[in-house]
Coordinates of C-alpha atoms and ligand atoms in Angstrom, one line a residue:
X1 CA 129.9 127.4 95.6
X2 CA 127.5 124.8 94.6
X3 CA 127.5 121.4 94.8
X4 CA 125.7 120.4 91.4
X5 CA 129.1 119.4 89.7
X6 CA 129.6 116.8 92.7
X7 CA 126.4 115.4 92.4
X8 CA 126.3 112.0 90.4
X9 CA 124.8 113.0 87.1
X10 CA 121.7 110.2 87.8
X11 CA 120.9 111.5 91.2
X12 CA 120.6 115.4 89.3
X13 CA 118.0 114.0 87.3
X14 CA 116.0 112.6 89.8
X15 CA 113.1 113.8 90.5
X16 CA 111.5 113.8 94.5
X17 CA 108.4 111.3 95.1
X18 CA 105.4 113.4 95.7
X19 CA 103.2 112.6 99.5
X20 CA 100.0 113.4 99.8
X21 CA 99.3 116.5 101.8
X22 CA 100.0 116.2 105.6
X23 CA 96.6 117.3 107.5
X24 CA 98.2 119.8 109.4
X25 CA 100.2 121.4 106.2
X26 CA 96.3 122.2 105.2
X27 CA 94.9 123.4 108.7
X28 CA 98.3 125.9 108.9
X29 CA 97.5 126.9 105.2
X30 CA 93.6 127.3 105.0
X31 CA 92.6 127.7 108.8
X32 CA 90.2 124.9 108.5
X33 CA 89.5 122.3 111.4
X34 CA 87.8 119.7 109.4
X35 CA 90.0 117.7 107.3
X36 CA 89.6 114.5 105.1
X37 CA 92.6 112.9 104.1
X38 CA 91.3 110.6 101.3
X39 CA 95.1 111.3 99.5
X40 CA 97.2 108.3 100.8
X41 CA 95.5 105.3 100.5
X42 CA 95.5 105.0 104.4
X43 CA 93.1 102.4 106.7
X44 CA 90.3 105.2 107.7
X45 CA 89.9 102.7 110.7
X46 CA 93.1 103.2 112.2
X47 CA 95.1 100.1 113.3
X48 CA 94.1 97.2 115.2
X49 CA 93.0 97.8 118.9
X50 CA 95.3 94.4 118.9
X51 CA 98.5 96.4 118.2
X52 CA 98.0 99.2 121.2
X53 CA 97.3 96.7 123.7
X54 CA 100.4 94.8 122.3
X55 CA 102.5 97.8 122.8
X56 CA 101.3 98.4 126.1
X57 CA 102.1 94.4 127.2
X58 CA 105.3 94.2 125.5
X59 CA 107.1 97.7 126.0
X60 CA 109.5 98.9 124.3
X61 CA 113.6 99.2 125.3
X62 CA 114.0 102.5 123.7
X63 CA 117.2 102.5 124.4
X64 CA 118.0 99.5 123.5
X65 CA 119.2 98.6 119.3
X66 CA 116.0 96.4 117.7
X67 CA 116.5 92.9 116.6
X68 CA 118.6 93.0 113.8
X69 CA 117.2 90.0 112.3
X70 CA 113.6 90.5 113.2
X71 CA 113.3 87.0 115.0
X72 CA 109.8 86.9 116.1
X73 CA 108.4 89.2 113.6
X74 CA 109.8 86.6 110.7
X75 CA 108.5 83.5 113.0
X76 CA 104.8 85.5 112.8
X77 CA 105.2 86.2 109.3
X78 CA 106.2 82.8 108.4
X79 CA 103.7 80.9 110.0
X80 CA 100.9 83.3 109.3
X81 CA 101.6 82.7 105.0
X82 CA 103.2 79.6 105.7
X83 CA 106.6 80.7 104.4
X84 CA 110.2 80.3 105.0
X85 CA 111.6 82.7 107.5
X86 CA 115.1 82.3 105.7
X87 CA 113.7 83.6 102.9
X88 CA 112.4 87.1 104.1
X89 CA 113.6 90.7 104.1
X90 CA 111.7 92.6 106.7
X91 CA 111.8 96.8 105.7
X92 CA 111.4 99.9 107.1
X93 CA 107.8 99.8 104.6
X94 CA 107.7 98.1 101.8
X95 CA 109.3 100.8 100.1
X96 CA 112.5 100.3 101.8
X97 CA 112.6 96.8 100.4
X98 CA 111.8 97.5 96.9
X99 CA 114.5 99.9 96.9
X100 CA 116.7 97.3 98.1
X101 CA 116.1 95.0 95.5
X102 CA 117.1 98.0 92.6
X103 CA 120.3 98.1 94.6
X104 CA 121.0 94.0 94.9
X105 CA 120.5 93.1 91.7
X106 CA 121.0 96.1 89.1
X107 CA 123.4 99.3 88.1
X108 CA 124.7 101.2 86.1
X109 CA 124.3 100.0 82.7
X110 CA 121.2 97.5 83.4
X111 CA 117.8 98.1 82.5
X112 CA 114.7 97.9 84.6
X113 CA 111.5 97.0 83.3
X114 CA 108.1 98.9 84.7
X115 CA 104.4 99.7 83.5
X116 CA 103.5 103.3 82.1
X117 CA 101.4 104.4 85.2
X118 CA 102.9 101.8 87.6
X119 CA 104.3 103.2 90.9
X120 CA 106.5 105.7 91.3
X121 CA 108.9 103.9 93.6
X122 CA 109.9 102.5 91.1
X123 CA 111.2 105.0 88.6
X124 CA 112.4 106.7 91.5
X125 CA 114.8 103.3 92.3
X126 CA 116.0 102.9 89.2
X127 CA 117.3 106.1 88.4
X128 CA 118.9 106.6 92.4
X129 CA 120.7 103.5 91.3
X130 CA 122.1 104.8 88.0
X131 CA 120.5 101.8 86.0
X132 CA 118.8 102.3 83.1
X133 CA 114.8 102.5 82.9
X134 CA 112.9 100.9 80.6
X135 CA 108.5 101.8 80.8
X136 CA 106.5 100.0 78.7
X137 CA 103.2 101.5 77.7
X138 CA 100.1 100.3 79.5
X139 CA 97.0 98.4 78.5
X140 CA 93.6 100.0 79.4
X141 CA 95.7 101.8 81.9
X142 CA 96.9 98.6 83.9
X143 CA 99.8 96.6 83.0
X144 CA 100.5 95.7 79.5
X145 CA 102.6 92.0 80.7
X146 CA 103.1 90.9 77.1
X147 CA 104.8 93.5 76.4
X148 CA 106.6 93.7 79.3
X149 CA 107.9 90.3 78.6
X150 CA 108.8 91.1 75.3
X151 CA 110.4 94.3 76.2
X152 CA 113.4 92.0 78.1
X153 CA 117.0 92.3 76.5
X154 CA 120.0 90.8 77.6
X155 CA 120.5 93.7 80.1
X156 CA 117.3 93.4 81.8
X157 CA 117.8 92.4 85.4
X158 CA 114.6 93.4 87.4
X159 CA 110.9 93.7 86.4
X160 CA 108.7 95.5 89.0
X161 CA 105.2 95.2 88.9
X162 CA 102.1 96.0 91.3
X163 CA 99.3 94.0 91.8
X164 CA 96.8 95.5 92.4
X165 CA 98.9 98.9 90.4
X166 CA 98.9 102.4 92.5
X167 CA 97.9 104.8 91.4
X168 CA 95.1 102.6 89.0
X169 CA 94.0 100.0 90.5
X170 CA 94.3 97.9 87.7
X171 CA 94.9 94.1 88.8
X172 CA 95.5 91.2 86.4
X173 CA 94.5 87.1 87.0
X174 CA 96.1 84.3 86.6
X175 CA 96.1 83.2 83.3
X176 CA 97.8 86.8 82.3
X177 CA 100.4 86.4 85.1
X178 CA 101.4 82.5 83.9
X179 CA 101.7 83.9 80.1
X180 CA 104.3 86.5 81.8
X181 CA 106.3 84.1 83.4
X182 CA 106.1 81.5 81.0
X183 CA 107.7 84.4 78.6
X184 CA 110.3 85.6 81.2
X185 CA 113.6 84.2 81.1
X186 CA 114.6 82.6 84.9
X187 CA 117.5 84.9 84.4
X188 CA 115.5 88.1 85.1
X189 CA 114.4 89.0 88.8
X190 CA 110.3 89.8 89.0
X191 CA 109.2 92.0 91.9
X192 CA 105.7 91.4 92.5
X193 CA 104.7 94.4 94.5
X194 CA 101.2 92.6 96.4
X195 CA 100.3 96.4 98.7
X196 CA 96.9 95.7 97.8
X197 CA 96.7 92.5 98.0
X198 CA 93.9 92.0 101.0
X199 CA 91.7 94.5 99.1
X200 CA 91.3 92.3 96.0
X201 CA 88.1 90.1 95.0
X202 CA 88.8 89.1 91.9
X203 CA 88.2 85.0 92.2
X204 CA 91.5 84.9 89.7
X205 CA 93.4 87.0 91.6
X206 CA 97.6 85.2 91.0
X207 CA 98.4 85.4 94.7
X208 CA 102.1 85.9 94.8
X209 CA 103.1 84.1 97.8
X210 CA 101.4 80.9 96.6
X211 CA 103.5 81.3 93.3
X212 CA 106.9 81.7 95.2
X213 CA 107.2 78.0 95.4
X214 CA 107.4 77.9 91.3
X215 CA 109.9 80.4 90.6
X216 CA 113.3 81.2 92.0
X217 CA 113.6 84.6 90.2
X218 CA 110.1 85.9 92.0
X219 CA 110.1 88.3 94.7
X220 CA 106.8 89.2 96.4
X221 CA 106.5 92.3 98.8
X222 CA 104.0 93.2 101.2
X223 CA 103.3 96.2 103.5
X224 CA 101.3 96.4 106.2
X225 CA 100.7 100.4 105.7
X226 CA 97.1 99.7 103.6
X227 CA 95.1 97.2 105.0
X228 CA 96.9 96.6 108.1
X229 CA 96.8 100.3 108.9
X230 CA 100.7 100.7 110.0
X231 CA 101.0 103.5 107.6
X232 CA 103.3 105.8 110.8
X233 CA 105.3 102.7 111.8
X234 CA 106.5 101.7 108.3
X235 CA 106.8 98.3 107.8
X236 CA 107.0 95.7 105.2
X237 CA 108.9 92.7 104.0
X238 CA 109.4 90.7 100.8
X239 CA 109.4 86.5 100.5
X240 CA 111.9 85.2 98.1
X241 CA 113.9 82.1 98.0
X242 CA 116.4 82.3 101.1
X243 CA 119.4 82.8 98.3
X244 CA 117.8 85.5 96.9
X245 CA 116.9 86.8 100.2
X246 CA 120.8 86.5 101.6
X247 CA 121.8 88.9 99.4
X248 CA 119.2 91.6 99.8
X249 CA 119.7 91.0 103.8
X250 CA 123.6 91.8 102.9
X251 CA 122.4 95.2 101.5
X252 CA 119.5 96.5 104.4
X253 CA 121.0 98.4 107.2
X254 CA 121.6 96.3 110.2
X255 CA 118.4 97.8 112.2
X256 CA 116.1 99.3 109.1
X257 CA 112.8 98.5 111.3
X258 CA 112.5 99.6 114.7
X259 CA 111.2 97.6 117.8
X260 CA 107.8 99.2 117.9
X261 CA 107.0 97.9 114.1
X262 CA 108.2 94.7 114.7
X263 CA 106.5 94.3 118.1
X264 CA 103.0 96.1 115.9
X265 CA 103.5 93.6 112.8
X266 CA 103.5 90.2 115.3
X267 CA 100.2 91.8 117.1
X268 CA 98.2 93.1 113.4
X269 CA 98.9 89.8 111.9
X270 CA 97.2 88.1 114.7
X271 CA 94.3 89.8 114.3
X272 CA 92.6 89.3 110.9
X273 CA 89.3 90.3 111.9
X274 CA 90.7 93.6 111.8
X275 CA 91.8 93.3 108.3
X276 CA 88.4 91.4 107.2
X277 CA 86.6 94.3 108.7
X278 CA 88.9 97.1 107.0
X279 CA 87.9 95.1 103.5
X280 CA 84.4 94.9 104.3
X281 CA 84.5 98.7 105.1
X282 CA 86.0 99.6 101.8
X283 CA 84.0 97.5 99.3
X284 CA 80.8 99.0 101.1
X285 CA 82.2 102.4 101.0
X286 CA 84.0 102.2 97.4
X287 CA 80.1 101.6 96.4
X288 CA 79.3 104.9 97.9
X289 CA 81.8 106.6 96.0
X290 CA 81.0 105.0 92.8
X291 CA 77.2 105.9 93.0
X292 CA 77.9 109.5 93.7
X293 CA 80.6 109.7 91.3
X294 CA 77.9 108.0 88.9
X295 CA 75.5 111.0 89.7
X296 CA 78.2 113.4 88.5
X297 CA 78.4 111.9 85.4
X298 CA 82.7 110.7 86.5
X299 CA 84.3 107.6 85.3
X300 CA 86.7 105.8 86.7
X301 CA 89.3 102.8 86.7
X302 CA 88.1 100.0 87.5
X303 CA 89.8 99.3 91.1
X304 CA 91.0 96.5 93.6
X305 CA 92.1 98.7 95.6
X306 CA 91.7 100.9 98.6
X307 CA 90.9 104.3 96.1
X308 CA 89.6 105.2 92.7
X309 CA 91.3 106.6 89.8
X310 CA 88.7 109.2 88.6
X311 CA 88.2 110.9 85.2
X312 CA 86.9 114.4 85.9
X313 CA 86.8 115.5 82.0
X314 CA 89.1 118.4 82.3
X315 CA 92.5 119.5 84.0
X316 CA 92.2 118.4 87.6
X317 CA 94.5 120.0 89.3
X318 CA 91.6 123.4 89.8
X319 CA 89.5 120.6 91.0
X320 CA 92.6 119.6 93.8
X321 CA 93.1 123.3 94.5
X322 CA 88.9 123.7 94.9
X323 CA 88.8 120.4 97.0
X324 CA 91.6 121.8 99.5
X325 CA 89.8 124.9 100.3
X326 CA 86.7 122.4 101.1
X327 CA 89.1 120.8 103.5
X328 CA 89.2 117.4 101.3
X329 CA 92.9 116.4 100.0
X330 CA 93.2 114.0 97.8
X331 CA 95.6 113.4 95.1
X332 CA 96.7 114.6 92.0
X333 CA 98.7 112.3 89.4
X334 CA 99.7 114.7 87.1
X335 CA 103.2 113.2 87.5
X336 CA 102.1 110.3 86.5
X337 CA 100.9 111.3 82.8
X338 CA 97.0 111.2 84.1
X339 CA 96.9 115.4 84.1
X340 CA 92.5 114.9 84.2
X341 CA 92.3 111.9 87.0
X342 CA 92.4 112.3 90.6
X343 CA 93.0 109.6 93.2
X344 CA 90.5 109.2 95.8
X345 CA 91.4 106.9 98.5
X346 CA 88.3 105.5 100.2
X347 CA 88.2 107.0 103.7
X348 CA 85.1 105.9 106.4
X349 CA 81.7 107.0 106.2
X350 CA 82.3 110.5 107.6
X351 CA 85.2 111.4 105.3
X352 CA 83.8 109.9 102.8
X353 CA 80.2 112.1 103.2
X354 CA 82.8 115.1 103.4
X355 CA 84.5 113.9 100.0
X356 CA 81.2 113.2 98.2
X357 CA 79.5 116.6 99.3
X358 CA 82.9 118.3 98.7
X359 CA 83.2 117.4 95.0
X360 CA 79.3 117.3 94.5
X361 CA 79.9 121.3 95.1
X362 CA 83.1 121.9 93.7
X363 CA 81.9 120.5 90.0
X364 CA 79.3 122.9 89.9
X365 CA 80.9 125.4 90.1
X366 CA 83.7 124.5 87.4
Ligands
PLP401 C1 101.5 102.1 99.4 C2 102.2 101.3 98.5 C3 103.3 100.5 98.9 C4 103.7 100.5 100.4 O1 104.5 101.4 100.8 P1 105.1 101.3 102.3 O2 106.5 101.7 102.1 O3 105.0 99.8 102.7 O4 104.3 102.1 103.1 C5 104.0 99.8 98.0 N1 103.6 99.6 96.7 C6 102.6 100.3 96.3 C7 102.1 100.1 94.9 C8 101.9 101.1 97.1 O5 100.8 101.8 96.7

């Protein structure tokens, strides 16, 4: 028998998120010993040497249940962005809490406002949840907020938007994100998806957290998988009013982040020289990138990100397929509409050599 008639009708439709290549998928599949993951937008310098020592000073209860309502982690967070800990959600990744904003606030029947080219969490969400979802077309490949705003009906309930976007890079300033609220009703949730955020250098940059105070119906998340380098230990959290935040708490699972993350996020927050070094690593390195990819004649998005969106002229997935067997896996975004673009996360100086020479010798030979 199978069990297609007693799945929900929205779940059959939904479509699986695609990861980047695991390392060891390609050594089992090629043979190769030298790898570069450049596919995930990870931090190539690890984690914080902060965090080991932390987990070594503070072990771990395995068998114990983690705090349930993430005490000290919340206390770190709060005084680190000078933030209410009544109003966090703390999540197993930021993922986990974007998902649980889909399920707090919309269903079947509501509609869900995202970007063309915007993460694909977010499709994802929305159909898991049944609701209804609503992509607005993008603008030079990065959101189109006008639009967006004017794409609201009386059903919307949630708007997600990241900034800076994945897979683009695309970021917006202030004076775009102040038109968008200004045009939003209060009556609409915004999700404000800020994985980016340490990355950017854009003076105009609309920091979320600092616009929490001015709008109820904002929800900001963070992760500390990109800059912070957690990527393994999944862990993120989203600031909201504490109302707003109630309810989502009502939704999480009682333990959704284990003891190790929390007792990891207290120790990587305290150590921002870490995260200044990690930015200071990727502009240099992005510059790399962009002066090779310059030699090759590419194009790409502009980014404020951790990776770069790159036009190679033709269908890229040969290119993918070529990179792999040069032991280079990066990532295809075919399912996201851009069937000649390739995301290149920026990796450290070694990986990035091994990219560089990689593609260098895989274009010309297509
Ligand atoms: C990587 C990423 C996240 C973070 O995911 P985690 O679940 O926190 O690892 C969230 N949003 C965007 C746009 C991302 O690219």
């Amino acid at each position: 028998m199978s069990c297609d008639s007693l799945v929900l009708n929205h779940i059959q439709k939904l479509s699986p998120y695609q990861t980047g290549k695991p390392i060891d998928e390609l050594q089992r599949e090629f043979g190769l010993t030298h790898i570069s993951k450049l596919a995930s937008n990870e931090n190539p310098l690890g984690c914080s040497q902060a965090v080991i020592e932390a987990f070594h000073d503070h072990p771990v209860e395995l068998a114990r249940y983690p705090d349930g309502a993430g005490f000290s982690l919340k206390a770190a967070i709060s005084s680190h962005f000078a933030l209410d800990a009544a109003g966090l959600v703390l999540g197993n990744g930021s993922n986990d809490v974007l998902e649980l904003i889909g399920r707090t606030f919309a269903g079947v029947g509501d509609e869900v406002i995202f970007a063309q080219y915007g993460f694909a969490v977010y499709p994802i969400t929305v159909q898991a949840i049944g609701a209804t979802a609503v992509q607005v077309p993008a603008k030079d490949y990065g959101h189109d907020l006008m639009a967006m705003a004017a794409a609201v009906t009386p059903k919307t309930k949630l708007i997600y938007i990241a900034n800076p976007n994945n897979p683009t890079g695309t970021c917006f300033g202030q004076a775009e994100w102040d038109a968008f609220m200004s045009a939003v009703p209060s009556s609409v949730i915004v999700v404000l998806d800020e994985a980016y955020t340490e990355y950017v250098t854009r003076a105009d940059y609309a920091d979320g957290l600092r616009e929490l105070a001015k709008y109820p119906n904002l929800i900001v998340t963070r992760t500390f998988s990109k800059a912070y380098g957690l990527a393994g230990l999944r862990l993120g959290f989203a600031a909201a009013t504490p109302e707003v935040a109630g309810y989502i708490n009502r939704v999480r699972q009682p333990f959704n982040v284990n003891s190790m993350a929390m007792v990891a996020g207290v120790a990587a927050l305290a150590d921002q020289d870490f995260v200044k070094e990690a930015v200071a690593v990727n502009q240099k390195e992005m510059r790399l990138w962009q002066q090779a990819l310059t030699m090759l004649g590419l194009h790409w998005i502009p980014s404020q990100g951790n990776f770069l969106c790159v036009d190679m002229k033709q269908e890229a997935m040969p290119i993918f397929n070529a990179l792999l067997r040069e032991g280079v896996i990066v990532r295809p975004v075919v399912g996201y509409g851009l069937p000649n673009h390739l995301r290149i996360s920026i990796g450290n100086d070694a990986e990035n050599m091994h990219g560089i020479e990689a593609l260098t010798r895989v274009m010309q030979s297509v």
